[in-house]
Coordinates of C-alpha atoms and ligand atoms in Angstrom, one line a residue:
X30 CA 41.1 -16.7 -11.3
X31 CA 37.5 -17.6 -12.2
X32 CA 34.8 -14.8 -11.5
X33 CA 32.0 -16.3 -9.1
X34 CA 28.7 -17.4 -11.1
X35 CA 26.1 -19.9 -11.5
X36 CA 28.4 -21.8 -13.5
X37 CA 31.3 -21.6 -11.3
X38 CA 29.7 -22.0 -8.2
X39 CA 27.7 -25.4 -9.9
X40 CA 31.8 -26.8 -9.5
X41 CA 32.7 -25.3 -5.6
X42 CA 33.2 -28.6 -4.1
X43 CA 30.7 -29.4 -1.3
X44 CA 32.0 -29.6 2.4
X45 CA 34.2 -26.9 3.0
X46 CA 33.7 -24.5 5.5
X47 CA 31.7 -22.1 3.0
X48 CA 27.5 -22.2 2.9
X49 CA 26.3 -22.7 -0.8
X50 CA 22.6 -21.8 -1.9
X51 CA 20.8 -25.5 -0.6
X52 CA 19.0 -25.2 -4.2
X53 CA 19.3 -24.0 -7.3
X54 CA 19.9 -20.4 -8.0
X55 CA 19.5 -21.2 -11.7
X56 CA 16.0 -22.4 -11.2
X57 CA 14.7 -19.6 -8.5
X58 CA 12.4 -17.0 -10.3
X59 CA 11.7 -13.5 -9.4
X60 CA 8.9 -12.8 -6.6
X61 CA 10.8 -9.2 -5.3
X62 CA 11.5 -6.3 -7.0
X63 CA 14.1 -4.8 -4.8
X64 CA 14.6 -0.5 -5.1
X65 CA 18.2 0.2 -3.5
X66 CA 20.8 -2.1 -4.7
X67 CA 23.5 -1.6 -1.9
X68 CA 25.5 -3.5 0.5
X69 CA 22.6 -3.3 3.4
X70 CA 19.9 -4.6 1.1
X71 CA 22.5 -7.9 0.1
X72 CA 23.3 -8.8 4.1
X73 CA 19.9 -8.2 5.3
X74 CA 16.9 -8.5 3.2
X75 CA 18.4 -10.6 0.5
X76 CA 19.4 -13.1 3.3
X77 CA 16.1 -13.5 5.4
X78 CA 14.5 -13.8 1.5
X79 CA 17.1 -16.8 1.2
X80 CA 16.6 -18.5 4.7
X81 CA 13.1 -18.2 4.1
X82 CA 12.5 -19.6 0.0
X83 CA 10.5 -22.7 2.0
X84 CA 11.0 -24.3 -1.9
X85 CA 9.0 -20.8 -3.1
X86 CA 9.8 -18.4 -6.0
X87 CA 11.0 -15.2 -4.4
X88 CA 14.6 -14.6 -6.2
X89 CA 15.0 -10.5 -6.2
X90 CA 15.0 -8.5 -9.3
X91 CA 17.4 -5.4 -7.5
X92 CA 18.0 -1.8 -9.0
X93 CA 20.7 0.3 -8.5
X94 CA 19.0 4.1 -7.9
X95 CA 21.9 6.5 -8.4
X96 CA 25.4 4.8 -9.1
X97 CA 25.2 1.5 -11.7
X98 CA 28.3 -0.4 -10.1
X99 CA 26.7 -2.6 -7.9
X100 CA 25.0 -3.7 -10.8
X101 CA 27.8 -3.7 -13.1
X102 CA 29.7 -5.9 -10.6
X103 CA 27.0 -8.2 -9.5
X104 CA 25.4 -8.9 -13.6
X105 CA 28.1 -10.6 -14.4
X106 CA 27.8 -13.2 -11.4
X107 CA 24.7 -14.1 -12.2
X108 CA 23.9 -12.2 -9.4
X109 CA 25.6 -14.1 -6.4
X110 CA 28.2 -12.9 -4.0
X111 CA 29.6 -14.1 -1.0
X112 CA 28.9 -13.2 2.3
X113 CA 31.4 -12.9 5.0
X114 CA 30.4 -12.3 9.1
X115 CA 33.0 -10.6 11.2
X116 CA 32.8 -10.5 14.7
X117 CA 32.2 -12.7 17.8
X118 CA 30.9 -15.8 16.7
X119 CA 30.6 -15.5 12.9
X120 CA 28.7 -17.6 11.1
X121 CA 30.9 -19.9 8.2
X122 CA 31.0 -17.5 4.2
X123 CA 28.1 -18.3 2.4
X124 CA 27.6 -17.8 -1.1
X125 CA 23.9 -16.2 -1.9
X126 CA 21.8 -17.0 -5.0
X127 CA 18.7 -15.1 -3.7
X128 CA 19.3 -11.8 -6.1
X129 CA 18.8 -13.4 -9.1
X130 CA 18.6 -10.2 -11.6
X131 CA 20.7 -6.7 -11.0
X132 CA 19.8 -3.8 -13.2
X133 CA 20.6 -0.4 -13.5
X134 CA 17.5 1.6 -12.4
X135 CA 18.7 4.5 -14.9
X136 CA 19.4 2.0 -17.5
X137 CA 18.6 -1.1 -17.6
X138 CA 16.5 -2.0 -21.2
X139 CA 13.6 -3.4 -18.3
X140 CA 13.1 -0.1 -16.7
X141 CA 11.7 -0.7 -13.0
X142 CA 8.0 -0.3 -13.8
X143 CA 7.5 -3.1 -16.2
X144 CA 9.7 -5.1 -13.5
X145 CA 6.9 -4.1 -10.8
X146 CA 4.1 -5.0 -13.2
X147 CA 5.6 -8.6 -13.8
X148 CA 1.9 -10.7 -12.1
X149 CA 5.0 -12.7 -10.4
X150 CA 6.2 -10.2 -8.8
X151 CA 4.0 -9.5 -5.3
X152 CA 6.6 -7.6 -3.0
X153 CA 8.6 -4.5 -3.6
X154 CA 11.4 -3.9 -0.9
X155 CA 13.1 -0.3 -0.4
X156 CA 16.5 0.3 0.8
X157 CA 16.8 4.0 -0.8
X158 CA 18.3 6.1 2.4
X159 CA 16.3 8.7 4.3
X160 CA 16.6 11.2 1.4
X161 CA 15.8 8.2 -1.2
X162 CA 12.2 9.7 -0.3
X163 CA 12.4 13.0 -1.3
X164 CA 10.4 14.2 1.7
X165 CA 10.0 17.9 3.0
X166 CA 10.1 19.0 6.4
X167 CA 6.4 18.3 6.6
X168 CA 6.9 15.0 6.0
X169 CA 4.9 14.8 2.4
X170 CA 6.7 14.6 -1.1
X171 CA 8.4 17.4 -1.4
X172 CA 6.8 18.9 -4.8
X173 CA 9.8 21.5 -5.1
X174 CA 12.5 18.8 -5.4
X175 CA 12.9 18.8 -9.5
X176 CA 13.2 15.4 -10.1
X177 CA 10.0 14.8 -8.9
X178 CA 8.4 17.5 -10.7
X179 CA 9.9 16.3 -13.5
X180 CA 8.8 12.8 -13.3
X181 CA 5.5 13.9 -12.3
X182 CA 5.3 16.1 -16.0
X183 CA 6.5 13.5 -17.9
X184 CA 5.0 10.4 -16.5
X185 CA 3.6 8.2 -18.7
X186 CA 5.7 9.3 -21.5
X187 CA 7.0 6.6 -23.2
X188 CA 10.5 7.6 -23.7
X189 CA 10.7 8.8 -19.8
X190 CA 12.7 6.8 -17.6
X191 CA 11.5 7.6 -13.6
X192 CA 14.4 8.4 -11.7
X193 CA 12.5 9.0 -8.3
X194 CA 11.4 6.6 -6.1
X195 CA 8.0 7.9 -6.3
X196 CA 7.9 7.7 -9.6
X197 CA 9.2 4.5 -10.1
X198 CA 6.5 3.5 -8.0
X199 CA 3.4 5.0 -9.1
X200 CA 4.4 4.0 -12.9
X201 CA 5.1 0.4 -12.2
X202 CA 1.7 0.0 -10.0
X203 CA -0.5 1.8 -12.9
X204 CA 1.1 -0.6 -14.9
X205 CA 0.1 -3.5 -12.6
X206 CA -3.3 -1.9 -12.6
X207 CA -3.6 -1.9 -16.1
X208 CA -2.3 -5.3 -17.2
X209 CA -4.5 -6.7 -14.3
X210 CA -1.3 -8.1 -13.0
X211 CA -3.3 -7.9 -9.1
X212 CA -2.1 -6.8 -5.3
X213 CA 0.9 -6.1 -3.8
X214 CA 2.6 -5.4 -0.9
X215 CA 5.7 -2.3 -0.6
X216 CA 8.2 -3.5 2.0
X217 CA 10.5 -0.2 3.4
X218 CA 13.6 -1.1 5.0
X219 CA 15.1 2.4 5.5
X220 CA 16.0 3.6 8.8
X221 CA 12.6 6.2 9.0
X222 CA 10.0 6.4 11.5
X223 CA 6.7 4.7 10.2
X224 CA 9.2 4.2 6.9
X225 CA 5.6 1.7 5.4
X226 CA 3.8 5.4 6.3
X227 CA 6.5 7.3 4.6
X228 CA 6.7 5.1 1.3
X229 CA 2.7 5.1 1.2
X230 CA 2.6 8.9 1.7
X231 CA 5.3 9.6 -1.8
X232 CA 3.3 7.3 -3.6
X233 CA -0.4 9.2 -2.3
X234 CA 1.6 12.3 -3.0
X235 CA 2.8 11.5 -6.2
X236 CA -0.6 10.6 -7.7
X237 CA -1.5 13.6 -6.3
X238 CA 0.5 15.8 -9.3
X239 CA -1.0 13.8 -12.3
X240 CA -3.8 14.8 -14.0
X241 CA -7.0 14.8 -12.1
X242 CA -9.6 11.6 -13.0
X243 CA -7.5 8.7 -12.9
X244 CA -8.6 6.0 -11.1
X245 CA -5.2 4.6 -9.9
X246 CA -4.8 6.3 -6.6
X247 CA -8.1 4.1 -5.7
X248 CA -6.5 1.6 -6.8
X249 CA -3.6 2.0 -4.9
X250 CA -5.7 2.1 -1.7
X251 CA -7.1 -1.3 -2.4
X252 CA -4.9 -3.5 -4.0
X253 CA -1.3 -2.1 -2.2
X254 CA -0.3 -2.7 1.4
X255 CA 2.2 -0.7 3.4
X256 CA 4.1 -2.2 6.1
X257 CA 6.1 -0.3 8.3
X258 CA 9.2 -2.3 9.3
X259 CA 12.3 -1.8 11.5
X260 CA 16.0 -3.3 10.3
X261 CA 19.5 -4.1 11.4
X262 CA 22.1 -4.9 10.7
X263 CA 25.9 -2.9 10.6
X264 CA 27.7 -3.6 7.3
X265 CA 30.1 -1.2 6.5
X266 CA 31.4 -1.0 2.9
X267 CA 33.6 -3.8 1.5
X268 CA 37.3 -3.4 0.7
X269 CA 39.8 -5.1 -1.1
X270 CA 41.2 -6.9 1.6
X271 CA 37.4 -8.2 1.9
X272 CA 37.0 -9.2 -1.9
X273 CA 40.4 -10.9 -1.2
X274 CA 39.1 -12.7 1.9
X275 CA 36.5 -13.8 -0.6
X276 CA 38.5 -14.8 -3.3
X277 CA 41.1 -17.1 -0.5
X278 CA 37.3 -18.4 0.4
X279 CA 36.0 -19.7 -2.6
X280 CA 38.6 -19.8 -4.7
X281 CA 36.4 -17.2 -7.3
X282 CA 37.1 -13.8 -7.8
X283 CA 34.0 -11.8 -6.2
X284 CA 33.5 -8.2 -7.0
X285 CA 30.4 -7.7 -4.8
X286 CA 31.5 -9.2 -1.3
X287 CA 29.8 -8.3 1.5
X288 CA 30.8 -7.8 4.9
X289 CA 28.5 -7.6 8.2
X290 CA 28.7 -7.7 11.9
X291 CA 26.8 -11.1 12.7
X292 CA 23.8 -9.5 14.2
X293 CA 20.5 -9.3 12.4
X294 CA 17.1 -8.2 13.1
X295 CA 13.9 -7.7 11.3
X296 CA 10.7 -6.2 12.6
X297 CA 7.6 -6.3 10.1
X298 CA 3.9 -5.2 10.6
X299 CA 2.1 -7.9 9.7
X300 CA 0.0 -5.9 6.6
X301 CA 0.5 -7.3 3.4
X302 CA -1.7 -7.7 0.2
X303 CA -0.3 -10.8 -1.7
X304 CA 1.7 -13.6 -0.3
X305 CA 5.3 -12.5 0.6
X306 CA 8.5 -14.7 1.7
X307 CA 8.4 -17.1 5.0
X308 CA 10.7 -14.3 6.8
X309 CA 9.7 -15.3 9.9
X310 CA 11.5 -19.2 9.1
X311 CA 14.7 -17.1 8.7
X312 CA 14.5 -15.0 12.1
X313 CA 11.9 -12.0 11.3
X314 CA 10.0 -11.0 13.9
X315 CA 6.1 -10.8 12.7
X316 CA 4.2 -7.7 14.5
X317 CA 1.2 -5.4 14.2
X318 CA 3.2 -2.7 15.7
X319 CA 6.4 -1.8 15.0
X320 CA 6.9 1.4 16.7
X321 CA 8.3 0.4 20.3
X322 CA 10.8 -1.5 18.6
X323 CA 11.3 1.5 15.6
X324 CA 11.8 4.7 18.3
X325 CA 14.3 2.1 20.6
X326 CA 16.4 1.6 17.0
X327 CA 16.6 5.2 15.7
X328 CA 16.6 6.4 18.6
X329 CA 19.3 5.0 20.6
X330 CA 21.3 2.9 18.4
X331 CA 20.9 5.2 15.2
X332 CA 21.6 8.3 17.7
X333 CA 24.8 6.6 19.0
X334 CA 25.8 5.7 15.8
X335 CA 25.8 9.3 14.6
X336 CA 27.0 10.5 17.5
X337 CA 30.1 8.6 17.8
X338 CA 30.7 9.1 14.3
X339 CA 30.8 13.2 14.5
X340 CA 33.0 13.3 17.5
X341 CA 34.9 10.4 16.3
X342 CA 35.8 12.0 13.2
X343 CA 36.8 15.6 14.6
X344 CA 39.0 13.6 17.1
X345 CA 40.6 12.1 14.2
X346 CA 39.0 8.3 14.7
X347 CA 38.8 6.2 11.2
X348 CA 36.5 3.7 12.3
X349 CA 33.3 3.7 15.0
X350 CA 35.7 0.9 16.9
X351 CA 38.7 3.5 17.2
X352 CA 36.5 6.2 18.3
X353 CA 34.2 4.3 20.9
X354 CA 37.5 3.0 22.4
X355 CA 37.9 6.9 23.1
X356 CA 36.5 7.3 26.9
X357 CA 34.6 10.9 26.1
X358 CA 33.1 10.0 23.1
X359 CA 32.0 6.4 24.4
X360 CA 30.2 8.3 27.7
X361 CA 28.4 10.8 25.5
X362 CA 27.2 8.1 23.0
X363 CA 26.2 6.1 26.2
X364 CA 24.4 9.0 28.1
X365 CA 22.9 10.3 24.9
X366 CA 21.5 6.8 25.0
X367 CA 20.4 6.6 29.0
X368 CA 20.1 10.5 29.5
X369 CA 18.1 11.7 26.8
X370 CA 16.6 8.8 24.4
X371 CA 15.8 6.3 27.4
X372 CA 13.2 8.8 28.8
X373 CA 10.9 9.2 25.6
X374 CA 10.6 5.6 24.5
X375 CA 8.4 2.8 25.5
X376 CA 10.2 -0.3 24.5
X377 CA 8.4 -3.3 23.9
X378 CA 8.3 -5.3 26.9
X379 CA 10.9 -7.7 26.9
X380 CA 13.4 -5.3 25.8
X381 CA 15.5 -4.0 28.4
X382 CA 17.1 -0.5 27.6
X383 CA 20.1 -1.0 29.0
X384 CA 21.1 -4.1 28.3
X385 CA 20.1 -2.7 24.7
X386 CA 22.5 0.1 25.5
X387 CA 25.2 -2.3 26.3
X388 CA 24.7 -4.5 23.4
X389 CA 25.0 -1.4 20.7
X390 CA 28.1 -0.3 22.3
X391 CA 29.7 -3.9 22.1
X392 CA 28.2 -3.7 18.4
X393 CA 30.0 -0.6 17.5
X394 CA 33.2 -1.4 19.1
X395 CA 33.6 -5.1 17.3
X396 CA 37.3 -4.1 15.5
X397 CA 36.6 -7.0 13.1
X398 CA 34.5 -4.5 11.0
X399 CA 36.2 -1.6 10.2
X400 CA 33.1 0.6 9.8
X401 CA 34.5 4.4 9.1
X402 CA 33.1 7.2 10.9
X403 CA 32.8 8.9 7.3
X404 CA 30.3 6.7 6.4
X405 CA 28.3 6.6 9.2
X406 CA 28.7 10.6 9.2
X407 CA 27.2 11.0 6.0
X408 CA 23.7 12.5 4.8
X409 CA 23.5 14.0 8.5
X410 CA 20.9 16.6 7.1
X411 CA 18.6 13.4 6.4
X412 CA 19.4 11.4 9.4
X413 CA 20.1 14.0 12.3
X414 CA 15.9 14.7 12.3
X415 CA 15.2 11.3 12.7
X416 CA 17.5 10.1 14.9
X417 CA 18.3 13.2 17.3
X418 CA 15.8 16.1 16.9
X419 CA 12.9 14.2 17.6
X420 CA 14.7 13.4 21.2
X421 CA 15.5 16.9 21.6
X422 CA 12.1 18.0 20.8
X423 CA 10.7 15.7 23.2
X424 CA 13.3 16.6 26.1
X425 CA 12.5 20.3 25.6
X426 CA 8.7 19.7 26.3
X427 CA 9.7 17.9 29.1
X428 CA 11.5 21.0 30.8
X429 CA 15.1 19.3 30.4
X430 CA 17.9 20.2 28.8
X431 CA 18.9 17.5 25.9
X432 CA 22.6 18.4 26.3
X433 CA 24.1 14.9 25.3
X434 CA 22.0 14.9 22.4
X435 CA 22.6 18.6 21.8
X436 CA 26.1 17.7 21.8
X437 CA 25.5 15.2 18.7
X438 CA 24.1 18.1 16.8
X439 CA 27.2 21.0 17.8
X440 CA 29.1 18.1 16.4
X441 CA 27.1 17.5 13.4
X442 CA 27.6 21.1 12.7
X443 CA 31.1 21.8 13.2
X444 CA 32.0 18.5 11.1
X445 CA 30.1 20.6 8.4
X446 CA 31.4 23.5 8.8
X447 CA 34.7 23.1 9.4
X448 CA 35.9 19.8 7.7
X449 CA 38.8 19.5 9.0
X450 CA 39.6 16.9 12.3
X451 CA 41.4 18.4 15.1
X452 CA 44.8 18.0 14.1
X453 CA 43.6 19.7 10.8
X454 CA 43.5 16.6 8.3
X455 CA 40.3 16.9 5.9
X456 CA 37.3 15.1 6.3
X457 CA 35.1 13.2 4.4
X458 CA 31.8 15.3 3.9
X459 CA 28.9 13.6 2.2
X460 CA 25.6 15.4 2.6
X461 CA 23.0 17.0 0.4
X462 CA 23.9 20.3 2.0
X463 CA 27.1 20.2 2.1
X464 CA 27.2 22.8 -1.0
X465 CA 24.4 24.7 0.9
X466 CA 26.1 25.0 4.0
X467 CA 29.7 25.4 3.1
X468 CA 29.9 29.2 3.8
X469 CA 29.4 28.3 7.1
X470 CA 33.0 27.7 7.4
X471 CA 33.5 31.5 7.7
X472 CA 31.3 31.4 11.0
X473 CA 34.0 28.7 12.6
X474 CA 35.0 31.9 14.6
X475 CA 31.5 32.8 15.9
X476 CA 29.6 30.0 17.3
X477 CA 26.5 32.1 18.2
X478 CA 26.3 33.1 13.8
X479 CA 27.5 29.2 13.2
X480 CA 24.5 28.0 15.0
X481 CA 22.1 30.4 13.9
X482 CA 23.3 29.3 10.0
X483 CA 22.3 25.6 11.1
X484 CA 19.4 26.4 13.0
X485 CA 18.0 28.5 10.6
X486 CA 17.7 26.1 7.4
X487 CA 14.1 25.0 7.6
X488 CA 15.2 21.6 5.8
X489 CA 16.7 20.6 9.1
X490 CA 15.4 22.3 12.1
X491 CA 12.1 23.0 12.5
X492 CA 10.9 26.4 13.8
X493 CA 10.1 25.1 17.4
X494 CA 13.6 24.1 17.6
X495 CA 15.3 27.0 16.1
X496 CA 13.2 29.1 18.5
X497 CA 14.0 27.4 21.9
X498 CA 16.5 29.4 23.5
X499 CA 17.6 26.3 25.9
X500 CA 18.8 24.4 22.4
X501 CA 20.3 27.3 20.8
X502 CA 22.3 27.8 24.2
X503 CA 23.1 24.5 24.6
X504 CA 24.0 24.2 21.0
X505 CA 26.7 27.6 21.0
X506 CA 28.4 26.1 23.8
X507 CA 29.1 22.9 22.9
X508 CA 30.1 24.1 19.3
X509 CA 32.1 26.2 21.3
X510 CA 34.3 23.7 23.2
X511 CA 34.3 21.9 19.7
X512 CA 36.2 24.3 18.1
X513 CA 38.6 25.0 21.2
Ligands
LIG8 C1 24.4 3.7 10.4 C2 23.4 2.7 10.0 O1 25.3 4.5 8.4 C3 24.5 4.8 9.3 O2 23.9 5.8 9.4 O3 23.9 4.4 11.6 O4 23.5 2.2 8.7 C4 23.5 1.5 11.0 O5 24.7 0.8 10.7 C5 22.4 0.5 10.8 O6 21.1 1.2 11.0 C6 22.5 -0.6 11.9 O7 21.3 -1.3 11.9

């Protein structure tokens, strides 16, 4: 079978019930430089880029940031790949041509900096994950994380190759200073709160470990915008019954499909320094504040998520659709939602919060999508403050007692700790702690030392929470129902 590519896709016949690129990929240059080559970027951003060309040159230049195989499977496609909605009312495949270059960020001969200096390039989009950002509890770079200390010593060397995402960006807008190449605007699309704020404060942060006396954190501040934006979308990682689906579809093999729910939003501040895309022709939602519609997402959809993914996978659930078919774990994810989030948000004001509440359930429990507890379980260290603590923080001040949410977290931590689902088959543990906090496991047999283990690593739980007595309760007696 013929592998998908411009060339192959110039011969799909026209009229079948599979969307082609409505002009040609071949011809579309580069206007994005995209950090984060995953399956998110490719069904979100990559798709309001496409429904939004207006007959303009944004194509994306994407970089993988850790592993090179989206790249390696994407190149030799020329970049395309088919798109395939699952779900109630699915919109027909479609075959996108917006990605027009995919590199390897750690190897790639066009290392991401002279990508970012390219005067044609005027938008950089993220899609790096919450620890993509390297950040410490305070919320600045953290300068004790070695990759950034080590692209901060040898930046500017011509033999270094950035591996951060800092660096990546503070060397590819000195060389856009330098070669005069103009403004630009840095797009983050990572579930954070004020993600634009995040992004800006690693790049202010960065600058802040070079030698003293350069000018370029000046011009950062004038020439560089950085929106804060909200996204969703659920697309859970393609399998080979997917790729197959794709190849029955278009006739090419495809070893990049993506899969997606058919729900998409995208909320942008409206703060940008050079021209950008026409997102809002393709269903972006234009604002100057994203934060009602940010706290509603982490908070209650993001929260959910994790929620039913911990308890899901202890109970021995694959997917989020198995395990939010589970009564218990469906009511806590819904009165984590009503109970605890509801209370400290102020949605925008046509958003009713629960009909939101309804509409994420229905979302999770679509069976079309076979999204996997594991993978929504992973990185909990980097996710759990964003999407529960704050809650729990906020709950706490209020004189209540965050138990659903508290919940999440016992969960969180016995999933950790012990590893194992309740009939004592292994789990799936993905997190940048998981090496860190592996001895807890000998703590499965003292919940009050379990929790203390948890509460006690600063990287997670700041000292206002490890020092509220209502939490640490709360927390030792739902861990210890978990383990009974
Ligand atoms: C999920 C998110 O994997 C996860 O942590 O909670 O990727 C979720 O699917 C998206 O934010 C939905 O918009």
């Amino acid at each position: 079978m013929k592998r998908l590519s411009l060339s192959t896709l110039a011969a799909l016949p026209s009229g079948t019930d599979l969307r082609l690129p409505d002009y040609d990929a071949a011809d579309l240059r580069v206007g994005i430089v995209h950090l984060g080559l995953g399956a998110f970027h490719r069904a979100h951003q990559a798709i309001y880029t496409e429904d939004g060309l207006n007959g303009e040159n944004w194509g994306i230049c994407a970089y993988t940031q850790r592993s090179d195989a989206a790249a390696a499977a994407l190149a030799p496609q020329d970049g395309l790949y088919t798109l395939i909605e699952r779900g109630p009312a699915p919109a027909p495949p479609r075959i996108v041509g917006s990605l027009r270059e995919a590199r390897s960020g750690p190897s790639d001969p066009v290392p991401v900096p002279e990508r970012i200096a390219d005067p044609a390039v005027r938008v950089v989009t993220l899609t790096v994950t919450e620890k993509g950002y390297r950040l410490a509890p305070t919320g600045r770079l953290d300068h004790q994380d070695l990759q950034t200390v080590r692209d901060a010593a040898r930046f500017g060397l011509p033999d270094h190759r950035h591996v951060t995402v800092a660096g990546q960006l503070v060397a590819g807008l000195r060389l856009r200073r330098d070669r005069g190449s103009g403004p630009i605007t840095v797009v983050s699309c990572d579930n954070l709160p004020a993600n634009g704020q995040a992004v800006h404060t690693i790049v202010h942060d960065f600058c802040g470990l070079l030698p003293g006396g350069d000018t370029l954190p000046q011009w950062i501040e004038d020439n560089v915008a950085f929106p804060s934006t909200v996204v969703d979308r659920i697309v859970p990682a393609a399998t080979d019954a997917d790729h197959a689906d794709a190849r029955r579809v278009t006739g090419l093999d495809d070893k990049a499909t993506v899969v997606c729910e058919p729900h998409r939003q995208w909320v942008i501040e409206d703060r940008f320094a050079a021209p950008r895309p026409a997102w809002e022709k393709a269903g972006a939602t234009l604002t100057g504040d994203v934060r009602p519609y940010e706290a509603v997402k982490l908070r209650m959809l993001n929260a959910a998520h994790s929620t039913i993914a911990y308890l899901g996978a202890l109970a021995g659930h694959t997917t989020i659709a198995e395990a939010v078919q589970d009564p218990p774990i469906a009511h806590a994810a819904a009165r984590l939602m009503a109970v605890d989030a509801a209370p400290t948000l102020t949605p925008p004001p046509a958003l009713d919060l629960t009909a939101y509440q309804d509409d994420v359930l229905r979302r999770f429990a679509n069976p079309a999508l076979g999204h996997t507890t594991a993978q929504v379980a992973a990185d909990g260290s980097a996710k759990l403050p964003i999407r529960l603590l704050g809650t729990i923080a906020d709950r706490l001040d209020a004189g209540e007692e965050p138990s659903w949410a508290a919940l999440a977290v016992a969960a969180w931590m016995v999933h950790m700790a012990r590893r194992t689902d309740r009939h004592g088959r292994p789990l799936t543990v993905r997190d940048p702690l998981a090496s860190d906090l592996a001895r807890t496991e000998a703590l499965l047999s003292r919940p009050p030392a379990l929790v203390e283990a948890f509460l006690s690593h600063r990287g997670v739980f700041p000292e206002r929470l490890h020092d509220d007595n209502t939490l640490r309760d709360l927390l030792i007696h739902h861990t210890r129902r978990l383990l009974s």
